CSV table of C-alpha atoms and ligand atoms in Angstrom, one decimal:
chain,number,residue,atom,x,y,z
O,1,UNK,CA,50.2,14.4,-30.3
O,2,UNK,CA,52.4,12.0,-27.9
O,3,UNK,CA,52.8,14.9,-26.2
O,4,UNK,CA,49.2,16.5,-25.8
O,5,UNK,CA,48.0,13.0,-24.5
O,6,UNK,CA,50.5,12.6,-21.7
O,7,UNK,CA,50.0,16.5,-20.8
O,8,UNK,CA,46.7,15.2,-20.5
O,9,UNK,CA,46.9,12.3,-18.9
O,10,UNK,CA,48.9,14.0,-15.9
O,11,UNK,CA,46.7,17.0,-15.8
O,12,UNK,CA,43.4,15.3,-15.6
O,13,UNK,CA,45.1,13.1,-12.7
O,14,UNK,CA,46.1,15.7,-10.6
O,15,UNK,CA,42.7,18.0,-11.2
O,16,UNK,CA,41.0,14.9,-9.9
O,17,UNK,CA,42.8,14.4,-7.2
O,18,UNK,CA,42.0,17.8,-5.9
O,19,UNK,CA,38.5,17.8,-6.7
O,20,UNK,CA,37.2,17.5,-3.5
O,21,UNK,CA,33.4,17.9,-4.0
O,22,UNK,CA,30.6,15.7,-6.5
O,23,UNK,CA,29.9,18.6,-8.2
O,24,UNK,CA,33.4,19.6,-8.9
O,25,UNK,CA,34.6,16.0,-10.2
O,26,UNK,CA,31.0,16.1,-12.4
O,27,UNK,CA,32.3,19.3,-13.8
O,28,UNK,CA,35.9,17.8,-14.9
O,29,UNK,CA,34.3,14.5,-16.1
O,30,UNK,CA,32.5,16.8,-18.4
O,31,UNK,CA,35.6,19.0,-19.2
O,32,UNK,CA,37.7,15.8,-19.5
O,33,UNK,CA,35.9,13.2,-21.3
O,34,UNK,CA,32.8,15.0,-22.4
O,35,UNK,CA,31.5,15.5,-26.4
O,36,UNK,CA,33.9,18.8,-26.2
O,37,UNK,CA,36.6,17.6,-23.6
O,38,UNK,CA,39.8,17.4,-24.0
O,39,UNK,CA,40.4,14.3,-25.2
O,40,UNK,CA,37.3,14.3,-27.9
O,41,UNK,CA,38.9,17.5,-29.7
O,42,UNK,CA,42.6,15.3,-29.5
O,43,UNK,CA,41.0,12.4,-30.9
O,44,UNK,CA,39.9,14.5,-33.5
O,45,UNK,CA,42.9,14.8,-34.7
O,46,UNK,CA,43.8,11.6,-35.5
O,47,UNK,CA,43.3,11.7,-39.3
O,48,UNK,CA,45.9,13.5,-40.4
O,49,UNK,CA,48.5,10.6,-38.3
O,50,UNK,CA,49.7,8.3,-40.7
O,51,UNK,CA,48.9,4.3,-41.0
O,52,UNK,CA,51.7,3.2,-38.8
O,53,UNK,CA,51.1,6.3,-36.3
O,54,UNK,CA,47.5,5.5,-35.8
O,55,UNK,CA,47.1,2.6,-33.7
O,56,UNK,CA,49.6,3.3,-31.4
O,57,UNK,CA,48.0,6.4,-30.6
O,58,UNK,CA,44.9,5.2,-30.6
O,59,UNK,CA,46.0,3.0,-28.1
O,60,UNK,CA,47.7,5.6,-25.9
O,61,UNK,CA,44.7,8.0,-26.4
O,62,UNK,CA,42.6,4.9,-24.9
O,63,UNK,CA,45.1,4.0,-22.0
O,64,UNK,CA,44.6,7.8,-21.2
O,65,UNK,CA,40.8,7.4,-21.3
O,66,UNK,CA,40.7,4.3,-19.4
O,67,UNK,CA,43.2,6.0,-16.5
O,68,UNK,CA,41.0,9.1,-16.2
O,69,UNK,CA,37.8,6.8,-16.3
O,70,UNK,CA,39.5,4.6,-13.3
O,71,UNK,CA,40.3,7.9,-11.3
O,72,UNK,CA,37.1,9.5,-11.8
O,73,UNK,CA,35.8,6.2,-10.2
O,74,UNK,CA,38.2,5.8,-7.4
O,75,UNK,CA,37.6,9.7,-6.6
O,76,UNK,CA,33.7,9.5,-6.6
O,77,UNK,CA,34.2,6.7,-4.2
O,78,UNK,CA,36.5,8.7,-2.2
O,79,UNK,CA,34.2,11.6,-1.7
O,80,UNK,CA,31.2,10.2,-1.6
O,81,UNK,CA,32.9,8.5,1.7
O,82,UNK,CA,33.8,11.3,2.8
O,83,UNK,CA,31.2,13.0,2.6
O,84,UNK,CA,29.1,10.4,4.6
O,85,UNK,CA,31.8,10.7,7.3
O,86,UNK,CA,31.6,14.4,7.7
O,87,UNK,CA,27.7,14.4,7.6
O,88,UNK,CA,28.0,11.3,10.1
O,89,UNK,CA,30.3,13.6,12.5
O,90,UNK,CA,27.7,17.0,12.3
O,91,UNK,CA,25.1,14.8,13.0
O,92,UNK,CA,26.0,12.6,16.3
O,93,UNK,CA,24.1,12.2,18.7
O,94,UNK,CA,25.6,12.2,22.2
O,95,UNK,CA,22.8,9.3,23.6
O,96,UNK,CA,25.0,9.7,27.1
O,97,UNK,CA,23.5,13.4,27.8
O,98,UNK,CA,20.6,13.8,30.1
O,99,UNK,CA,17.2,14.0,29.0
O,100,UNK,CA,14.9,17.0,30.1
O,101,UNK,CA,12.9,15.9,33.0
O,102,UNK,CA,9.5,16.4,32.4
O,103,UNK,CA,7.3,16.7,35.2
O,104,UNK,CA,4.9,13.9,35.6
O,105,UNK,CA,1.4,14.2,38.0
O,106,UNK,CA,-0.4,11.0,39.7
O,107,UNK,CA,-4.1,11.0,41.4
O,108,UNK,CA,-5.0,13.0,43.4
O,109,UNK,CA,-5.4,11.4,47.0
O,110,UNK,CA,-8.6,11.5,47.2
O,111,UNK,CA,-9.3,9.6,44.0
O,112,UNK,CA,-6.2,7.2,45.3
O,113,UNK,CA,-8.8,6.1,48.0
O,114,UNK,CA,-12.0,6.0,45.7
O,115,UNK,CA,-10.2,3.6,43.4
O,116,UNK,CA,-9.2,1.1,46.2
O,117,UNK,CA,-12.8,1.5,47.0
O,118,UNK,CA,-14.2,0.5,44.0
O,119,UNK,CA,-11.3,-1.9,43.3
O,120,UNK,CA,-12.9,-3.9,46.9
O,121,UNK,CA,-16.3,-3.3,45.9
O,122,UNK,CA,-15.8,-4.6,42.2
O,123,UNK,CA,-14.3,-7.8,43.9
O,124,UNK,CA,-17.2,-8.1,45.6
O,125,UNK,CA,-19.4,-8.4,42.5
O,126,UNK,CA,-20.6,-4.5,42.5
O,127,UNK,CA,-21.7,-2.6,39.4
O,128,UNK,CA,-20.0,0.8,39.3
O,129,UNK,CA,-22.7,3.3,38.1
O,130,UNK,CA,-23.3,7.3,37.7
O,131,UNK,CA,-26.2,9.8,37.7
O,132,UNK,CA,-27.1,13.1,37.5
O,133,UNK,CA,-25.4,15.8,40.2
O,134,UNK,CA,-28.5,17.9,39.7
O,135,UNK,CA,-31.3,16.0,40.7
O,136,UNK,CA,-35.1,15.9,41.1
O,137,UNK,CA,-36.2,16.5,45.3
O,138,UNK,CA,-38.9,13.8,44.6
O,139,UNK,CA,-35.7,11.2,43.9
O,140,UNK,CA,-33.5,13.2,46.6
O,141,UNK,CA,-36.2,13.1,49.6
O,142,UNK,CA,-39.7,12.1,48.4
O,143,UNK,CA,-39.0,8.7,47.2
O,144,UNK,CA,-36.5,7.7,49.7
O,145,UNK,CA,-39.3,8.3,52.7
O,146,UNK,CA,-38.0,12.0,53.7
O,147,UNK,CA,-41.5,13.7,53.7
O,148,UNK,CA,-42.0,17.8,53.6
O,149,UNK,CA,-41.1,19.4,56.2
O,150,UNK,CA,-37.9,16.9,56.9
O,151,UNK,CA,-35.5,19.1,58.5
O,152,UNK,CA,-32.7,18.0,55.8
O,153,UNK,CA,-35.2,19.6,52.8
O,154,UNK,CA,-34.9,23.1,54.5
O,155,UNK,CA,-33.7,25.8,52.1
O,156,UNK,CA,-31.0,26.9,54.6
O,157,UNK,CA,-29.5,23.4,54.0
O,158,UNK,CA,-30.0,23.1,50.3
O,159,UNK,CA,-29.1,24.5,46.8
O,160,UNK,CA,-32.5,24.7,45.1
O,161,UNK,CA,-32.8,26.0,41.6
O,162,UNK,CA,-36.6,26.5,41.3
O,163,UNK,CA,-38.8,28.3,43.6
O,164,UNK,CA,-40.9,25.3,43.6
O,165,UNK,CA,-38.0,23.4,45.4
O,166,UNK,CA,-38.5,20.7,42.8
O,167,UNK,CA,-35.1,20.8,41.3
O,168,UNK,CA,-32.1,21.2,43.8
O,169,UNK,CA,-28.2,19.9,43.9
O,170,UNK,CA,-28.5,16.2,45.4
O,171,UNK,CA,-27.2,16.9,49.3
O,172,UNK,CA,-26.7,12.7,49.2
O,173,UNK,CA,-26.1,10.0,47.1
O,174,UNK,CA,-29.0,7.8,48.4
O,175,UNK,CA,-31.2,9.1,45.2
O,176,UNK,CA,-29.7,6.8,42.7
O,177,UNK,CA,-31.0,3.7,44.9
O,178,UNK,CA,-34.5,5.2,43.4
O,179,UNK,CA,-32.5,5.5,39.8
O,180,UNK,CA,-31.3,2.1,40.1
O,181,UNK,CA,-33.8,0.3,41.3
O,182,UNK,CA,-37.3,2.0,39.0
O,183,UNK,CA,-35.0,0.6,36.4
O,184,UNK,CA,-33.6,-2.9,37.3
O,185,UNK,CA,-35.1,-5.5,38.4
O,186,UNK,CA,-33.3,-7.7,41.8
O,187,UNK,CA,-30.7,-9.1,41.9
O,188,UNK,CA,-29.2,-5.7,42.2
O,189,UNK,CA,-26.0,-5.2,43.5
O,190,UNK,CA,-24.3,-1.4,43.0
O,191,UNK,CA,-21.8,0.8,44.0
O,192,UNK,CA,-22.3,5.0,43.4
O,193,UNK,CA,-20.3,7.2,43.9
O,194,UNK,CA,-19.9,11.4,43.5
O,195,UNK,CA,-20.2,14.3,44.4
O,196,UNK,CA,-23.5,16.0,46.6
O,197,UNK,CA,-24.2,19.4,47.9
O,198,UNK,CA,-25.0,20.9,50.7
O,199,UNK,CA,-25.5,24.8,51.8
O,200,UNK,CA,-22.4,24.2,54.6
O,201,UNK,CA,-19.5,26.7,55.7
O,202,UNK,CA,-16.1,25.5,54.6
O,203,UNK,CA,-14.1,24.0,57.8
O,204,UNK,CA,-11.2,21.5,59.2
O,205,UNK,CA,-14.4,19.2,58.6
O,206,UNK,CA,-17.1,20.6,56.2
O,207,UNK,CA,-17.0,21.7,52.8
O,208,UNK,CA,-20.0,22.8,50.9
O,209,UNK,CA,-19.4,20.3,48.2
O,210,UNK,CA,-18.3,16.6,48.9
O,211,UNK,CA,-18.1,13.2,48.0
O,212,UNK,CA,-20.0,10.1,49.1
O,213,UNK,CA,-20.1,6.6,47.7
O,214,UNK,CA,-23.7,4.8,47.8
O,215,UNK,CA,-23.7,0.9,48.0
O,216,UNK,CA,-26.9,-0.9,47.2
O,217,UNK,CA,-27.8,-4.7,47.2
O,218,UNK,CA,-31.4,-5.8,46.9
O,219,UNK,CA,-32.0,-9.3,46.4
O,220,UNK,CA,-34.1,-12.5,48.1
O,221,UNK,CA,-33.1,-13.3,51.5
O,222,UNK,CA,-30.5,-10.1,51.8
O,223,UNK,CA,-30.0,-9.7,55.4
O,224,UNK,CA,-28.6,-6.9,57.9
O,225,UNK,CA,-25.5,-9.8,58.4
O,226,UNK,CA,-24.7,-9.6,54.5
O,227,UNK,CA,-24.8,-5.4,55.0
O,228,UNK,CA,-22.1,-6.2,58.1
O,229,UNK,CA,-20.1,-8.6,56.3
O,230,UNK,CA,-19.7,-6.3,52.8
O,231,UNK,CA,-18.8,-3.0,55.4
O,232,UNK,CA,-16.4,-5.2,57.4
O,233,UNK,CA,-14.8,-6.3,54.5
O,234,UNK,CA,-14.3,-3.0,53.0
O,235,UNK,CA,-13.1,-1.4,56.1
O,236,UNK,CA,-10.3,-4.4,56.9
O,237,UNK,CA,-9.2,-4.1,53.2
O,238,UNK,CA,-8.9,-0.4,53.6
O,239,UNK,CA,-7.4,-0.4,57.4
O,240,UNK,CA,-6.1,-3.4,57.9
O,241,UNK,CA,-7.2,-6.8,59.1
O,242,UNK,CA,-6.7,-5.9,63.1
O,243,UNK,CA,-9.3,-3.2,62.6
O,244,UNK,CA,-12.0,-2.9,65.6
O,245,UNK,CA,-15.2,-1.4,64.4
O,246,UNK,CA,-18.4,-1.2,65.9
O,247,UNK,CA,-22.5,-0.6,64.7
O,248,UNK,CA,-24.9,1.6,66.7
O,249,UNK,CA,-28.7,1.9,66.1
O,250,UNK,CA,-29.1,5.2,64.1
O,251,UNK,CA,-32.0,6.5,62.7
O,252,UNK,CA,-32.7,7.1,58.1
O,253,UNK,CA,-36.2,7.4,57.1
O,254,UNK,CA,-35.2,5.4,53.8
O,255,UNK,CA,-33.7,2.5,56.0
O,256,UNK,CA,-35.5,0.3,58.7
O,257,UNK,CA,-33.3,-1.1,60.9
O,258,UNK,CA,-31.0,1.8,60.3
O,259,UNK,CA,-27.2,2.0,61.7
O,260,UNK,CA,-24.1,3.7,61.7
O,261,UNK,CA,-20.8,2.5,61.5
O,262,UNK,CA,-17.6,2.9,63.2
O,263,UNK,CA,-14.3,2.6,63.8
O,264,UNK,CA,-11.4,2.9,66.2
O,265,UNK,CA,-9.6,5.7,66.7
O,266,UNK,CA,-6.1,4.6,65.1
O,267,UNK,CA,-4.7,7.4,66.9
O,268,UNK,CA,-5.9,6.7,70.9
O,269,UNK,CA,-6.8,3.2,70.0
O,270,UNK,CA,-10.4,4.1,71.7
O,271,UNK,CA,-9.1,4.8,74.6
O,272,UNK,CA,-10.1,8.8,73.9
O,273,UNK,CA,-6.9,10.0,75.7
O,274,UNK,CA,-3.4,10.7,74.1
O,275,UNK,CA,-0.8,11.5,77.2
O,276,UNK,CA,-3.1,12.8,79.4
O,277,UNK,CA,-5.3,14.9,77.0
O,278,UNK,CA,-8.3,14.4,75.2
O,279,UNK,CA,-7.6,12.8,71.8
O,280,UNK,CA,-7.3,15.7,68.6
O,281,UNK,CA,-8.7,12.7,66.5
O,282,UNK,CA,-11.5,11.5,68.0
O,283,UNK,CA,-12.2,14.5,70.3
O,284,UNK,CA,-12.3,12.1,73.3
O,285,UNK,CA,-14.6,9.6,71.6
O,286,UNK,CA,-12.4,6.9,71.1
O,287,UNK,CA,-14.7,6.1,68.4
O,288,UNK,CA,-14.9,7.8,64.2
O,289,UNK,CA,-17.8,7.5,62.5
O,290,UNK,CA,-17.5,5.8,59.0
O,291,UNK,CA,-20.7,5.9,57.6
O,292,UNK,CA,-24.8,5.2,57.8
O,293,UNK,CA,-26.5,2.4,56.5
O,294,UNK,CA,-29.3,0.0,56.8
O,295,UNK,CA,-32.2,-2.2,55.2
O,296,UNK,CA,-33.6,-0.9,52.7
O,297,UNK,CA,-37.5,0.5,54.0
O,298,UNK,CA,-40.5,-1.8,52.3
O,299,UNK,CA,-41.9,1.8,51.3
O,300,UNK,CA,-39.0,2.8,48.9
O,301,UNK,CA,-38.8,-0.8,47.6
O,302,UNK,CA,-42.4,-0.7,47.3
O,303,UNK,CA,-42.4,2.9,46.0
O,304,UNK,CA,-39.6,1.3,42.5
O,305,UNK,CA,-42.3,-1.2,42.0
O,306,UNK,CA,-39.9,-3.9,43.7
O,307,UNK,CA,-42.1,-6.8,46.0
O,308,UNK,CA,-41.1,-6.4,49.6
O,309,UNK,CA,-42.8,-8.9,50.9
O,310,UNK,CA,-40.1,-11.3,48.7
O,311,UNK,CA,-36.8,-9.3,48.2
O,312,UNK,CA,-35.5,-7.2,50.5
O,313,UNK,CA,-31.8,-5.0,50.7
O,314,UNK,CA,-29.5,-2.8,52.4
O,315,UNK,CA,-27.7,0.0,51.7
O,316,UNK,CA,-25.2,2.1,53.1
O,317,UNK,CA,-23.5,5.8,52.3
O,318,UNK,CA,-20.3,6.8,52.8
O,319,UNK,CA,-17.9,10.3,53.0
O,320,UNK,CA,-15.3,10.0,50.4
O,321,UNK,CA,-13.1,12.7,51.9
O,322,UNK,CA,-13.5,11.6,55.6
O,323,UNK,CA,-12.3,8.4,54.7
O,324,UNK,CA,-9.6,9.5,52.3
O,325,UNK,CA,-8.5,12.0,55.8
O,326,UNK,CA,-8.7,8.6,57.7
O,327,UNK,CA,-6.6,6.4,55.2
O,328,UNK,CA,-4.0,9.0,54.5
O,329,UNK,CA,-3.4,10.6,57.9
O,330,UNK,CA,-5.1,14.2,56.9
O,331,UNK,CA,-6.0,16.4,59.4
O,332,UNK,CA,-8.0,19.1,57.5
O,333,UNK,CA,-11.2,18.5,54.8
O,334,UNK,CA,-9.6,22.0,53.5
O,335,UNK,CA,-6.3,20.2,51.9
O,336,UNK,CA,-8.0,17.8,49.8
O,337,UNK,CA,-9.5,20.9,47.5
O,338,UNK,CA,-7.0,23.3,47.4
O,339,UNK,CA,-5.2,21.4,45.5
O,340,UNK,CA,-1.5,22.9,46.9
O,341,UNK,CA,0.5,20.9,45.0
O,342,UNK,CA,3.2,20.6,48.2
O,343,UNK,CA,0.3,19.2,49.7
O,344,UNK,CA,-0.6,17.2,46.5
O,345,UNK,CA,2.9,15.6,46.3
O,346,UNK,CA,3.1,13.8,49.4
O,347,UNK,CA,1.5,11.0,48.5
T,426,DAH,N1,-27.5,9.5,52.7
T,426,DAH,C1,-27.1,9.5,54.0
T,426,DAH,C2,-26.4,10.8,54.4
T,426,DAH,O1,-26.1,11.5,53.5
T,426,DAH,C3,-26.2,8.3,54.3
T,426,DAH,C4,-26.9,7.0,54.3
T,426,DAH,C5,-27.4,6.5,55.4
T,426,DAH,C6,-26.9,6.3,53.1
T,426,DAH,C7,-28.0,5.3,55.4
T,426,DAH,C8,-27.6,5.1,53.0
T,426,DAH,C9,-28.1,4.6,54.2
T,426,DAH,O2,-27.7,4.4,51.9
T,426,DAH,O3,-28.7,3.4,54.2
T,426,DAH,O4,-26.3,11.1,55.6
């Protein structure tokens, strides 16, 4: 029996020394030590042994349990580690390789300028606000003083969508001083802008659809010097503080004074000339107009239910795209909408 314990004893070791997965030292655990191991069906045995035989194999029978117990433990340590290891080394992760790049877009240019536009005007204590694109003609020309027969309302010049001409595309942005005003009562001070419609042939400088970006402040004492100071501040932010502009008399039937603003020519600094030729920017001008504005006229005031006779206001519209082609050096209207994406990533 001496024997069979120490054949056991060495075998077990060196089986468990090889086992090199969990499942495979599970499976001699079982074969060792289990209910019909090895050892169970030795220990078995041990009645027939005599009185002085007994205990001392007993005791070797235990040493042999306690050695295949201690390398069952020190194995399952062992593999469990390496196991870890090997899963550790399939799954690296190399941080140092280069990500994919993924392609990222920004704003289009356009919208680059309309947001340092509002950015100004919201400094200045405007209200950013939004209507409707398809609009009413009594809000696009009746209320704001352009009577039937206007040249503007003429079919040739405007999308209409009812033979009635009541409903049409708004050609300006001016309508939502009507919107603004039936619904608010002064102070008012708001900024508008979006896109209008008009029945024009693409060109370097026409497009049938555009932008514009209405300004309206109505209030007590509002004067044609607060309408100068806001466009003067807008322009310096937008240009540059060395900026010459100037104001001529123009003529808006929903403004009385009306004006129109301009600007320098950054390229022949007004002189209208480049070298010897007449300037491409300015076409000899020396002078680019910026926009139209004015004071508000008593009729449409009157017309929103508004007192002329104690508030009064001015307001002013503005191209979008010409002063995006201004800001950012672009030569044709055409570029800002076909949105070529060499074009695009210039800026
Ligand atoms: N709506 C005018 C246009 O499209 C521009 C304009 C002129 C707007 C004078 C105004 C203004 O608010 O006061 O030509």
């Amino acid at each position: 029996m001496k024997q069979q314990l120490e054949n056991i004893r060495s075998q077990a070791l060196a089986a468990l020394e090889q086992a090199s997965t969990p499942a495979a030292l599970e499976e001699l655990r079982v074969k060792l030590l289990g209910k019909k191991g090895e050892l169970t069906a030795v220990l078995k045995q041990m009645g027939k042994l005599s009185a002085e035989e007994r205990p001392v194999m007993g005791q070797l029978a235990n040493s042999v349990r306690a050695a295949i117990e201690e390398t069952l433990e020190k194995r399952k340590t062992e593999i469990s580690a390496a196991v870890l290891e090997a899963k550790l080394e399939s799954e690296a992760i190399d941080v140092t390789i280069p990500g994919d790049v993924v392609p990222l877009g920004h704003q289009h240019p356009m919208n680059m300028v309309l947001q340092e536009v509002k950015d100004i005007f919201v400094g200045l204590g405007y209200q950013i606000v939004d209507g409707p694109e398809v609009e009413l003609a009594d809000y696009n020309f009746t209320r704001l003083n352009i009577e039937e027969g206007h040249p503007s309302r003429d079919r040739s010049d405007t999308f209409y969508f009812t033979d009635d001409d009541s409903v049409l595309l708004r050609t300006q942005t001016s309508p939502m001083q009507i919107r603004v005003m039936e619904n608010a009562k002064p102070p008012i001070c708001i900024l508008a802008p979006g896109r209008v419609f008009r029945k024009d042939e693409a060109d370097a400088t026409h497009s049938p659809m555009f932008h514009q970006i209405e300004g309206l402040v109505v209030d007590e004492h509002i004067t044609m010097g607060d309408l100068k100071g806001a466009l003067i501040t807008l322009m310096k932010r937008l240009y540059g503080e060395d900026l010459e502009v100037r104001f001529r008399p123009h003529h808006f039937p929903f403004t009385e004074p009306s004006c129109e603003m301009d600007m320098q020519c950054h390229k022949c600094h007004g002189t209208g000339e480049v070298g010897g030729q007449v300037c491409s920017t300015c076409h000899g001008e020396g002078w680019i107009e910026l926009l139209g504005a004015g004071m508000v006229h008593p009729k449409v005031l009157e017309g929103c239910g508004i007192d002329p006779e104690k508030y009064s206001g001015f307001a002013f519209g503005l191209g979008l795209e010409r002063m995006a082609m201004g800001r950012l050096k672009i030569n044709d209207l055409r570029l800002i909408f076909d949105n070529d994406t060499r074009f695009l990533n210039q800026f």
